[in-house]
Short mmCIF file of C-alpha atoms and ligand atoms in Angstrom, two decimals:
data_model
loop_
_atom_site.label_atom_id
_atom_site.label_comp_id
_atom_site.label_asym_id
_atom_site.label_seq_id
_atom_site.Cartn_x
_atom_site.Cartn_y
_atom_site.Cartn_z
CA MET A 685 134.02 52.79 -10.61
CA THR A 686 132.00 51.51 -13.52
CA GLU A 687 133.12 48.36 -15.17
CA GLU A 688 134.66 48.59 -18.60
CA VAL A 689 132.46 47.07 -21.32
CA HIS A 690 133.15 45.81 -24.82
CA ASP A 691 131.09 45.92 -27.97
CA VAL A 692 131.19 42.37 -29.33
CA ARG A 693 129.70 40.92 -32.50
CA LEU A 694 128.83 37.30 -31.91
CA GLN A 695 127.98 35.10 -34.93
CA VAL A 696 125.53 32.54 -33.62
CA ASN A 697 123.64 30.07 -35.78
CA GLY A 698 124.25 32.23 -38.81
CA ALA A 699 122.95 35.47 -37.25
CA THR A 700 124.98 38.36 -35.90
CA HIS A 701 124.27 39.52 -32.36
CA ALA A 702 125.82 42.85 -31.39
CA VAL A 703 126.15 42.80 -27.62
CA THR A 704 127.82 45.04 -25.06
CA VAL A 705 129.36 43.02 -22.26
CA PRO A 706 132.00 43.25 -19.55
CA ALA A 707 135.10 41.14 -20.24
CA ARG A 708 134.12 38.71 -17.55
CA ARG A 709 130.89 37.71 -19.32
CA LEU A 710 131.13 34.01 -20.07
CA LEU A 711 130.04 32.94 -23.53
CA SER A 712 127.40 30.68 -21.93
CA ASP A 713 125.81 33.69 -20.19
CA ALA A 714 126.12 35.87 -23.26
CA LEU A 715 124.26 33.28 -25.32
CA ARG A 716 121.53 32.87 -22.74
CA HIS A 717 121.11 36.41 -21.43
CA ASP A 718 122.35 38.71 -24.17
CA CYS A 719 121.31 36.67 -27.24
CA GLY A 720 118.23 35.08 -25.65
CA LEU A 721 119.32 31.61 -26.74
CA THR A 722 118.46 29.67 -23.61
CA GLY A 723 118.95 26.26 -25.21
CA THR A 724 122.52 26.22 -23.96
CA HIS A 725 122.33 24.95 -20.38
CA VAL A 726 124.70 25.77 -17.56
CA GLY A 727 125.47 23.19 -14.90
CA CYS A 728 128.84 23.22 -13.18
CA GLU A 729 130.34 26.35 -14.74
CA HIS A 730 133.85 24.98 -14.55
CA GLY A 731 134.14 22.70 -17.53
CA VAL A 732 133.26 19.39 -15.99
CA CYS A 733 129.64 18.61 -16.87
CA GLY A 734 129.45 19.49 -20.57
CA ALA A 735 125.90 20.87 -20.45
CA CYS A 736 127.03 24.20 -21.94
CA THR A 737 128.89 22.66 -24.92
CA VAL A 738 128.50 24.62 -28.16
CA LEU A 739 130.35 24.43 -31.48
CA MET A 740 132.94 27.10 -32.18
CA ASP A 741 134.01 27.01 -35.79
CA GLY A 742 132.56 23.49 -35.85
CA ARG A 743 134.45 22.15 -32.83
CA PRO A 744 132.75 21.41 -29.53
CA VAL A 745 133.91 23.65 -26.69
CA ARG A 746 132.67 24.49 -23.20
CA SER A 747 130.91 27.85 -23.50
CA CYS A 748 131.37 28.37 -19.73
CA LEU A 749 135.16 28.37 -20.26
CA VAL A 750 135.20 30.91 -23.09
CA LEU A 751 134.85 34.66 -22.56
CA ALA A 752 132.23 36.22 -24.81
CA VAL A 753 134.79 38.87 -25.84
CA SER A 754 137.18 36.22 -27.09
CA ALA A 755 134.46 34.47 -29.15
CA GLU A 756 134.40 37.43 -31.52
CA ASP A 757 135.10 36.44 -35.16
CA THR A 758 134.18 32.80 -34.57
CA GLU A 759 131.09 30.95 -35.78
CA VAL A 760 129.12 29.65 -32.81
CA THR A 761 126.49 26.93 -33.16
CA THR A 762 124.13 26.27 -30.28
CA VAL A 763 121.51 23.59 -29.94
CA GLU A 764 119.06 26.01 -31.54
CA GLY A 765 121.18 25.93 -34.66
CA LEU A 766 121.14 22.18 -35.21
CA ALA A 767 117.68 21.76 -36.70
CA GLU A 768 117.52 22.36 -40.44
CA ASP A 769 115.50 25.36 -41.45
CA THR A 770 113.46 24.19 -44.44
CA GLY A 771 112.25 27.69 -45.23
CA GLU A 772 108.70 26.42 -44.66
CA ASP A 773 106.86 26.82 -41.39
CA ASP A 774 108.52 23.76 -40.01
CA THR A 775 112.06 23.01 -39.12
CA VAL A 776 113.37 19.48 -39.60
CA LEU A 777 115.19 17.86 -36.71
CA SER A 778 118.80 17.03 -37.42
CA PRO A 779 119.69 13.30 -37.49
CA VAL A 780 121.11 13.56 -33.97
CA GLN A 781 117.97 15.24 -32.64
CA GLN A 782 115.76 12.75 -34.41
CA ALA A 783 117.75 9.86 -33.00
CA PHE A 784 117.46 11.27 -29.44
CA SER A 785 113.71 11.45 -29.91
CA ASP A 786 113.53 7.92 -31.39
CA CYS A 787 115.64 6.29 -28.66
CA HIS A 788 114.43 8.32 -25.68
CA GLY A 789 117.92 9.82 -25.31
CA LEU A 790 116.34 13.11 -24.23
CA GLN A 791 115.43 11.84 -20.77
CA CYS A 792 115.18 14.74 -18.29
CA GLY A 793 116.69 17.04 -20.89
CA PHE A 794 119.07 19.11 -18.84
CA CYS A 795 122.28 17.75 -20.26
CA THR A 796 120.74 17.17 -23.69
CA PRO A 797 121.90 20.36 -25.54
CA GLY A 798 125.52 19.53 -24.67
CA PHE A 799 125.14 15.99 -25.89
CA LEU A 800 123.48 17.07 -29.12
CA THR A 801 126.25 19.52 -30.01
CA THR A 802 129.04 17.13 -28.92
CA ILE A 803 127.61 14.23 -30.92
CA THR A 804 126.91 16.40 -34.00
CA ALA A 805 130.61 17.23 -34.20
CA GLY A 806 131.65 13.72 -33.11
CA LEU A 807 129.77 12.07 -35.96
CA ARG A 808 131.34 14.46 -38.46
CA ALA A 809 134.76 13.23 -37.31
CA ASN A 810 133.68 9.59 -37.05
CA PRO A 811 130.52 8.86 -39.05
CA ASP A 812 130.45 5.15 -38.22
CA PRO A 813 131.35 4.69 -34.54
CA THR A 814 131.39 1.39 -32.70
CA GLU A 815 129.52 1.29 -29.42
CA ASP A 816 132.79 1.85 -27.58
CA GLU A 817 133.64 4.83 -29.76
CA ALA A 818 130.12 6.17 -29.17
CA ARG A 819 130.70 5.94 -25.42
CA ASP A 820 134.07 7.62 -25.80
CA MET A 821 132.52 10.43 -27.85
CA ILE A 822 130.18 11.34 -24.99
CA ALA A 823 132.43 10.51 -22.04
CA GLY A 824 133.10 14.19 -21.32
CA ASN A 825 129.40 14.97 -20.81
CA LEU A 826 127.69 14.08 -17.59
CA CYS A 827 124.15 12.68 -17.60
CA ARG A 828 122.63 11.60 -14.32
CA CYS A 829 119.66 9.75 -15.74
CA THR A 830 120.23 6.21 -16.96
CA GLY A 831 123.85 5.34 -17.31
CA TYR A 832 123.98 6.65 -20.88
CA GLN A 833 122.14 3.64 -22.33
CA ASN A 834 119.63 5.57 -24.43
CA ILE A 835 122.14 8.20 -25.37
CA VAL A 836 124.58 5.59 -26.67
CA LYS A 837 121.76 4.06 -28.66
CA ALA A 838 120.94 7.50 -30.02
CA VAL A 839 124.53 8.05 -31.17
CA LEU A 840 124.45 4.78 -33.13
CA ARG A 841 120.97 5.59 -34.51
CA ALA A 842 122.05 9.08 -35.55
CA ALA A 843 124.99 7.58 -37.44
CA GLU A 844 122.53 5.29 -39.19
CA LEU A 845 120.16 8.15 -40.03
CA THR A 846 123.05 10.21 -41.40
CA ARG A 847 124.19 7.32 -43.60
CA GLU A 848 120.68 6.86 -44.87
CA GLY A 849 121.01 10.45 -45.98
CA ARG A 850 118.19 11.89 -44.01
CA MET D 124 130.02 31.60 -9.67
CA LYS D 125 131.23 34.38 -11.91
CA PRO D 126 134.62 35.95 -12.37
CA ALA D 127 135.39 39.26 -10.63
CA PRO D 128 135.85 42.24 -12.98
CA PHE D 129 139.09 42.54 -14.93
CA ALA D 130 140.38 44.58 -17.83
CA TYR D 131 140.78 42.75 -21.11
CA ARG D 132 143.45 43.29 -23.73
CA ARG D 133 143.67 41.49 -27.03
CA PRO D 134 147.02 42.40 -28.59
CA GLU D 135 147.64 41.71 -32.28
CA THR D 136 151.42 41.22 -32.04
CA VAL D 137 153.81 39.55 -29.64
CA GLU D 138 155.47 42.92 -28.94
CA GLU D 139 152.15 44.46 -27.92
CA ALA D 140 151.46 41.47 -25.68
CA LEU D 141 154.81 41.79 -23.97
CA GLU D 142 154.29 45.51 -23.45
CA ALA D 143 150.88 44.87 -21.90
CA LEU D 144 152.37 42.26 -19.55
CA ALA D 145 155.19 44.65 -18.57
CA ARG D 146 152.89 47.60 -18.03
CA GLU D 147 150.40 45.81 -15.80
CA PRO D 148 152.11 43.76 -13.12
CA GLY D 149 148.92 41.93 -12.12
CA ALA D 150 148.16 40.84 -15.68
CA LYS D 151 147.69 37.22 -16.67
CA VAL D 152 147.95 35.55 -20.01
CA LEU D 153 144.75 33.96 -21.35
CA ALA D 154 145.45 31.06 -23.75
CA GLY D 155 142.86 28.29 -23.94
CA GLY D 156 141.31 29.36 -20.66
CA GLN D 157 140.60 25.76 -19.72
CA SER D 158 142.46 26.15 -16.42
CA LEU D 159 142.30 29.91 -15.98
CA VAL D 160 138.57 30.53 -16.52
CA PRO D 161 137.50 27.98 -13.88
CA LEU D 162 139.95 29.66 -11.48
CA LEU D 163 138.41 33.03 -12.28
CA SER D 164 134.87 31.74 -11.91
CA MET D 165 135.65 30.19 -8.55
CA ARG D 166 137.47 33.45 -7.68
CA LEU D 167 140.60 31.54 -6.78
CA ALA D 168 142.32 34.00 -9.15
CA SER D 169 141.38 37.65 -9.72
CA PRO D 170 143.97 39.30 -11.97
CA GLY D 171 143.51 42.98 -12.75
CA THR D 172 144.02 42.41 -16.47
CA LEU D 173 143.81 39.48 -18.87
CA VAL D 174 146.01 39.54 -21.95
CA ASP D 175 144.28 37.33 -24.48
CA VAL D 176 147.03 35.93 -26.74
CA ASN D 177 144.72 34.02 -29.08
CA ARG D 178 145.15 36.47 -31.96
CA LEU D 179 148.96 36.57 -31.93
CA PRO D 180 150.32 35.44 -35.29
CA GLY D 181 152.73 32.58 -35.76
CA LEU D 182 152.17 30.81 -32.46
CA ASP D 183 149.84 28.10 -33.78
CA GLN D 184 152.54 26.04 -35.51
CA VAL D 185 153.95 22.61 -34.77
CA THR D 186 157.41 22.23 -36.35
CA VAL D 187 159.22 18.91 -36.51
CA SER D 188 162.98 18.89 -36.95
CA ASP D 189 165.64 16.24 -36.58
CA ASP D 190 166.07 17.16 -32.91
CA GLU D 191 162.70 18.21 -31.59
CA VAL D 192 159.00 18.79 -31.95
CA ARG D 193 158.44 22.49 -31.33
CA VAL D 194 154.92 23.39 -30.25
CA GLY D 195 153.74 27.02 -30.45
CA ALA D 196 151.85 28.58 -27.58
CA LEU D 197 148.51 28.52 -29.43
CA VAL D 198 148.63 24.88 -30.51
CA ARG D 199 145.62 23.17 -28.94
CA HIS D 200 146.06 19.77 -27.34
CA ALA D 201 143.72 18.31 -30.01
CA ASP D 202 145.85 19.63 -32.87
CA LEU D 203 149.09 18.28 -31.43
CA LEU D 204 147.40 14.93 -30.81
CA ALA D 205 146.33 14.83 -34.47
CA HIS D 206 149.70 15.92 -35.83
CA ALA D 207 151.04 12.78 -37.51
CA PRO D 208 154.69 13.82 -38.07
CA ALA D 209 154.96 14.97 -34.44
CA GLY D 210 153.49 11.68 -33.24
CA GLU D 211 155.89 9.72 -35.39
CA ARG D 212 159.05 11.50 -34.18
CA GLN D 213 157.97 11.58 -30.52
CA PRO D 214 155.22 9.00 -29.91
CA LEU D 215 155.05 9.84 -26.20
CA LEU D 216 153.21 13.07 -27.10
CA ALA D 217 150.15 11.36 -28.48
CA MET D 218 150.27 8.60 -25.88
CA ALA D 219 150.03 11.21 -23.10
CA LEU D 220 147.74 13.68 -24.85
CA ALA D 221 145.07 11.02 -25.23
CA HIS D 222 144.77 11.17 -21.44
CA VAL D 223 144.51 14.96 -21.20
CA ALA D 224 140.89 15.70 -20.35
CA HIS D 225 138.16 15.08 -22.94
CA ALA D 226 138.13 16.00 -26.59
CA THR D 227 135.99 19.08 -25.98
CA ILE D 228 138.56 20.47 -23.54
CA ARG D 229 141.46 19.46 -25.78
CA ASN D 230 139.88 21.52 -28.58
CA ARG D 231 140.57 24.71 -26.66
CA GLY D 232 143.31 24.00 -24.08
CA THR D 233 146.86 24.52 -25.23
CA THR D 234 149.80 22.22 -24.55
CA VAL D 235 152.06 25.18 -23.70
CA GLY D 236 149.40 26.61 -21.39
CA SER D 237 149.29 23.29 -19.57
CA ILE D 238 153.08 23.36 -19.13
CA VAL D 239 153.07 26.97 -17.88
CA HIS D 240 150.22 26.11 -15.48
CA ALA D 241 152.64 23.55 -14.03
CA ASP D 242 150.05 21.24 -12.53
CA ALA D 243 151.79 18.14 -11.25
CA ALA D 244 148.58 16.25 -11.98
CA ALA D 245 148.76 17.17 -15.70
CA GLU D 246 150.37 14.96 -18.30
CA MET D 247 152.34 17.36 -20.46
CA PRO D 248 154.56 18.97 -17.77
CA THR D 249 155.75 15.49 -16.81
CA VAL D 250 156.31 14.53 -20.46
CA LEU D 251 158.40 17.66 -20.98
CA ALA D 252 160.39 16.93 -17.85
CA LEU D 253 160.96 13.29 -18.72
CA LEU D 254 162.13 14.07 -22.26
CA GLY D 255 164.34 16.93 -21.05
CA GLY D 256 162.63 19.54 -23.20
CA SER D 257 162.55 23.30 -22.78
CA VAL D 258 160.33 26.34 -23.05
CA GLU D 259 161.13 29.50 -24.95
CA VAL D 260 159.84 32.64 -23.20
CA ALA D 261 159.91 36.34 -24.06
CA SER D 262 159.41 39.62 -22.23
CA VAL D 263 160.30 43.23 -22.89
CA ARG D 264 163.61 42.32 -21.24
CA GLY D 265 164.43 39.81 -23.96
CA ARG D 266 164.12 36.12 -24.74
CA ARG D 267 165.38 33.10 -22.86
CA THR D 268 165.11 29.34 -22.94
CA ILE D 269 164.21 27.51 -19.73
CA ALA D 270 165.17 23.85 -19.50
CA ALA D 271 162.44 21.59 -18.14
CA ALA D 272 164.70 20.70 -15.20
CA ASP D 273 164.62 24.37 -14.12
CA LEU D 274 160.97 25.01 -14.90
CA PHE D 275 158.79 23.44 -12.22
CA ALA D 276 159.31 25.19 -8.87
CA GLY D 277 156.42 23.96 -6.72
CA PRO D 278 152.70 23.16 -6.80
CA LEU D 279 151.23 25.15 -9.73
CA GLU D 280 154.38 27.20 -9.85
CA SER D 281 156.79 27.62 -12.73
CA THR D 282 159.91 29.76 -13.00
CA ILE D 283 158.36 31.74 -15.85
CA ALA D 284 158.09 35.34 -14.61
CA ALA D 285 154.76 37.17 -14.45
CA ASP D 286 155.69 39.45 -17.33
CA GLU D 287 156.97 36.65 -19.55
CA LEU D 288 155.02 35.04 -22.37
CA ALA D 289 155.84 31.45 -23.28
CA LEU D 290 156.23 31.31 -27.05
CA SER D 291 156.74 27.57 -27.53
CA ALA D 292 157.84 24.32 -25.95
CA GLY D 293 160.39 21.96 -27.49
CA PHE D 294 160.09 18.17 -26.99
CA PRO D 295 163.20 16.18 -28.03
CA VAL D 296 162.39 13.46 -30.61
CA LEU D 297 163.15 9.78 -30.03
CA GLY D 298 166.85 9.05 -30.44
CA PRO D 299 168.25 5.84 -31.95
CA GLY D 300 167.50 2.85 -29.74
CA GLU D 301 164.95 4.77 -27.67
CA GLY D 302 161.42 3.70 -26.82
CA VAL D 303 158.59 5.13 -24.73
CA GLY D 304 155.57 4.08 -22.73
CA PHE D 305 152.74 5.74 -20.85
CA ALA D 306 150.01 4.56 -18.45
CA GLU D 307 147.75 6.13 -15.90
CA VAL D 308 144.84 5.28 -13.70
CA ALA D 309 141.99 7.78 -13.40
CA ARG D 310 138.56 7.35 -11.90
CA ARG D 311 137.14 8.04 -15.33
CA HIS D 312 139.04 8.26 -18.61
CA GLY D 313 139.83 11.94 -19.20
CA ASP D 314 139.83 12.89 -15.55
CA TYR D 315 143.03 13.87 -13.81
CA ALA D 316 145.00 10.73 -13.00
CA LEU D 317 145.28 9.25 -9.53
CA CYS D 318 148.73 8.29 -10.70
CA GLY D 319 150.40 8.39 -14.09
CA VAL D 320 153.77 7.26 -15.39
CA ALA D 321 155.67 8.10 -18.58
CA GLY D 322 158.79 6.14 -19.50
CA LEU D 323 161.84 6.58 -21.75
CA VAL D 324 164.27 3.66 -22.29
CA ARG D 325 167.38 3.39 -24.49
CA VAL D 326 168.84 0.06 -25.60
CA GLU D 327 172.11 -0.71 -27.33
CA ASP D 328 172.78 -4.21 -28.67
CA ASP D 329 169.65 -5.37 -26.90
CA ALA D 330 170.91 -4.16 -23.50
CA VAL D 331 169.16 -1.34 -21.64
CA THR D 332 171.67 1.51 -21.29
CA GLU D 333 169.32 4.18 -19.91
CA ALA D 334 165.87 4.16 -18.30
CA ARG D 335 163.93 7.10 -16.86
CA LEU D 336 160.38 7.35 -15.58
CA GLY D 337 158.29 10.49 -15.04
CA TYR D 338 155.52 10.56 -12.44
CA LEU D 339 152.39 12.70 -12.38
CA SER D 340 149.70 13.21 -9.75
CA VAL D 341 151.80 11.66 -6.96
CA ALA D 342 154.10 14.54 -6.02
CA ASP D 343 153.99 18.35 -5.84
CA VAL D 344 155.95 18.73 -9.07
CA PRO D 345 156.47 16.56 -12.15
CA THR D 346 159.08 14.08 -10.93
CA VAL D 347 161.63 12.23 -13.06
CA VAL D 348 163.40 9.20 -11.58
CA ASP D 349 166.47 7.55 -13.13
CA VAL D 350 165.93 3.80 -12.97
CA THR D 351 168.83 2.71 -15.20
CA GLY D 352 169.94 -0.77 -14.17
CA CYS D 353 166.80 -1.46 -12.08
CA ASP D 354 164.40 -4.34 -12.63
CA PRO D 355 160.75 -3.27 -12.32
CA ALA D 356 160.54 -3.98 -8.55
CA GLU D 357 163.75 -2.05 -7.85
CA ALA D 358 162.49 0.75 -10.09
CA ALA D 359 159.28 1.08 -8.06
CA ALA D 360 161.25 1.12 -4.81
CA ARG D 361 163.53 3.83 -6.17
CA ALA D 362 160.52 5.89 -7.28
CA LEU D 363 158.93 5.59 -3.82
CA GLU D 364 162.16 6.88 -2.25
CA ARG D 365 161.62 10.09 -4.23
CA ILE D 366 157.86 10.51 -4.00
CA GLU D 367 155.54 10.29 -1.10
CA PRO D 368 151.99 9.95 -2.45
CA GLY D 369 149.40 11.82 -0.46
CA ASP D 370 145.83 11.11 0.67
CA ASP D 371 142.81 12.83 -0.76
CA ILE D 372 139.13 12.24 -1.27
CA HIS D 373 139.79 10.07 -4.33
CA ALA D 374 142.47 7.73 -3.10
CA SER D 375 144.48 6.85 -0.01
CA ALA D 376 148.24 7.23 0.08
CA ALA D 377 148.62 3.47 0.27
CA TYR D 378 146.52 2.97 -2.83
CA ARG D 379 148.49 5.60 -4.69
CA ALA D 380 151.77 3.88 -3.67
CA GLN D 381 150.35 0.62 -5.02
CA LEU D 382 149.55 2.40 -8.31
CA VAL D 383 153.12 3.66 -8.45
CA LYS D 384 154.35 0.09 -8.16
CA VAL D 385 151.94 -1.38 -10.72
CA LEU D 386 152.31 1.41 -13.27
CA THR D 387 156.12 1.50 -12.87
CA ARG D 388 156.30 -2.17 -13.80
CA ARG D 389 153.88 -1.75 -16.69
CA VAL D 390 155.54 1.33 -18.19
CA LEU D 391 159.13 0.17 -17.72
CA THR D 392 158.29 -3.08 -19.50
CA ALA D 393 156.34 -1.38 -22.28
CA ALA D 394 159.04 1.25 -22.93
CA THR D 395 161.77 -1.42 -22.95
CA ASP D 396 159.79 -3.54 -25.44
CA ASP D 397 159.16 -0.43 -27.54
CA ALA D 398 162.88 0.45 -27.53
CA ARG D 399 163.86 -3.11 -28.50
CA SER D 400 161.38 -3.34 -31.34
CA ARG D 401 162.32 0.09 -32.74
CA ASP D 402 166.00 -0.81 -32.45
CA ALA D 403 165.43 -4.14 -34.21
CA ARG D 404 163.61 -2.37 -37.04
CA ARG D 405 166.38 0.22 -37.30
CA THR D 406 169.34 -2.15 -37.29
CA GLY D 407 167.58 -5.19 -38.70
C1 FAD F 429 137.16 19.51 -16.87
C2 FAD F 429 138.64 19.65 -17.15
C3 FAD F 429 139.46 18.52 -17.08
C4 FAD F 429 140.80 18.62 -17.35
N1 FAD F 429 141.56 17.47 -17.27
C5 FAD F 429 142.89 17.54 -17.51
C6 FAD F 429 143.70 16.39 -17.48
O1 FAD F 429 143.24 15.28 -17.23
N2 FAD F 429 145.02 16.55 -17.70
C7 FAD F 429 145.57 17.75 -17.98
O2 FAD F 429 146.77 17.85 -18.23
N3 FAD F 429 144.83 18.86 -18.05
C8 FAD F 429 143.51 18.79 -17.82
N4 FAD F 429 142.74 19.95 -17.90
C9 FAD F 429 143.45 21.27 -18.14
C10 FAD F 429 143.68 21.54 -19.59
O3 FAD F 429 144.65 20.70 -20.14
C11 FAD F 429 144.12 22.99 -19.75
O4 FAD F 429 143.76 23.39 -21.01
C12 FAD F 429 145.57 23.33 -19.60
O5 FAD F 429 146.07 22.91 -18.37
C13 FAD F 429 145.82 24.84 -19.63
O6 FAD F 429 145.93 25.28 -20.92
P1 FAD F 429 145.13 26.54 -21.43
O7 FAD F 429 145.67 26.86 -22.80
O8 FAD F 429 143.70 26.24 -21.32
O9 FAD F 429 145.66 27.67 -20.43
P2 FAD F 429 144.91 28.82 -19.66
O10 FAD F 429 143.81 28.25 -18.83
O11 FAD F 429 144.57 29.93 -20.57
O12 FAD F 429 146.09 29.28 -18.72
C14 FAD F 429 146.56 28.51 -17.65
C15 FAD F 429 147.67 29.27 -16.93
O13 FAD F 429 148.84 29.36 -17.72
C16 FAD F 429 149.15 30.72 -18.07
N5 FAD F 429 149.51 30.68 -19.48
C17 FAD F 429 148.89 30.02 -20.48
N6 FAD F 429 149.55 30.16 -21.64
C18 FAD F 429 150.62 30.93 -21.37
C19 FAD F 429 151.69 31.43 -22.18
N7 FAD F 429 151.80 31.15 -23.48
N8 FAD F 429 152.61 32.22 -21.59
C20 FAD F 429 152.53 32.52 -20.27
N9 FAD F 429 151.53 32.10 -19.46
C21 FAD F 429 150.60 31.31 -20.00
C22 FAD F 429 147.90 31.50 -17.75
O14 FAD F 429 148.17 32.83 -17.45
C23 FAD F 429 147.34 30.72 -16.60
O15 FAD F 429 147.95 31.06 -15.42
C24 FAD F 429 141.37 19.86 -17.65
C25 FAD F 429 140.59 21.00 -17.74
C26 FAD F 429 139.22 20.90 -17.49
C27 FAD F 429 138.35 22.14 -17.58
S1 FES F 430 128.44 24.35 -17.36
FE1 FES F 430 130.07 24.35 -18.75
S2 FES F 430 130.86 22.38 -18.50
FE2 FES F 430 129.41 22.47 -16.94
S1 FES F 431 118.98 13.76 -19.40
FE1 FES F 431 118.95 14.20 -17.30
S2 FES F 431 120.97 14.59 -16.82
FE2 FES F 431 121.04 13.90 -18.77
#
């Protein structure tokens, strides 16, 4: 028996990807394998680690816990969609990306895409977090590197950069 | 780990959804997917068909009346947590929801889905049980209301039939003289609790006339214990007559029993203070 497939139009980072997938295709896999956007990383695949976090209609969600078929008609933003396209050759890093670079929040980089998307949405909701609020913002994302020190610094720095209007 | 194959239906109306559930006995409802998709990926569940209810109209509403906060089946935890009128009329909702997973999971997981899932480690089933709420369900056979007291049958088992769709859950609002409290201990904020307690206390003329506590993560089902007339130590003893905390990799039974004692005291005191101060504001 061949598995039933679905034609799905995914809106990702402002572009439409027409993909044909079985219902069991997770959004994380559709992004990576069907759309070629490998910036979204997959760790635990059951919602615990946060590496696969993307924005759906602006809100952070675990892409490993969403079926690609049910993401139809939503706007998905992956880590690839965070940098600002200047129209020139170069893209400009978003404040959160710039802050990660400045504060060495990137570290080994595996969990980074999930942090970047989570913090991007977190700072929209709370543009001026305290250190405690910064820690709370990222508490659902696991990083095994350095006890979150540089990532917390990067959240606060990103808030600063955003306020400075850059 | 990937899910096994299944057929996928995305009905546009409640009637279509009910027909799909009736037609395919192995079908499961997909709401937020925050419990179901991990089960599929780990192949602990392999339903023949998923009925994705996310497009059904009218189920994403929170309505607040004089009696209850009614939460539609598509209301995400995050939206209920942010709903100011709901939080005002029944403050226990927000107190407990703040402990349900992390914001990213709350953005997608639904409160009604959590209740149907009937995990005794989850916050909202216990809150519904403590407040004496109910769930409205529908199937091709008709509609019915299930009282929280009749809802939780066993570990991860509710009395909602396989072909029934939960449409909403109703949480009674705080009555005059009532106050609430909530506390839990988890290894990390947002993780499932090692033990959690929700409390509801009523006072009249400064005297406590009713006190109930709801326990999560320490029994097979959400467990409500009437502790009216008990001081905190007696309340903890009464709770431990009803629940026998188990051992697992995260905590020993003895440690869990200690948490029952500590959290019982804390929540009973907090809910009593809350009731007194609300009552003073009301009558004062
Ligand atoms: C990492 C992680 C941590 C979590 N931590 C917590 C926590 O600390 N506390 C907590 O309470 N929860 C926690 N959760 C679970 C979360 O709250 C879930 O969202 C919730 O339990 C289920 O809601 P859902 O809408 O996602 O349901 P789904 O996953 O879509 O469904 C769950 C079950 O309920 C059934 N169902 C759902 N809606 C209906 C309906 N309307 N009618 C009939 N059947 C229905 C489904 O068929 C399925 O069997 C966590 C989840 C994850 C991934
Ligand atoms: S891969 Fe999705 S949360 Fe870990
Ligand atoms: S940067 Fe290595 S796990 Fe987070």
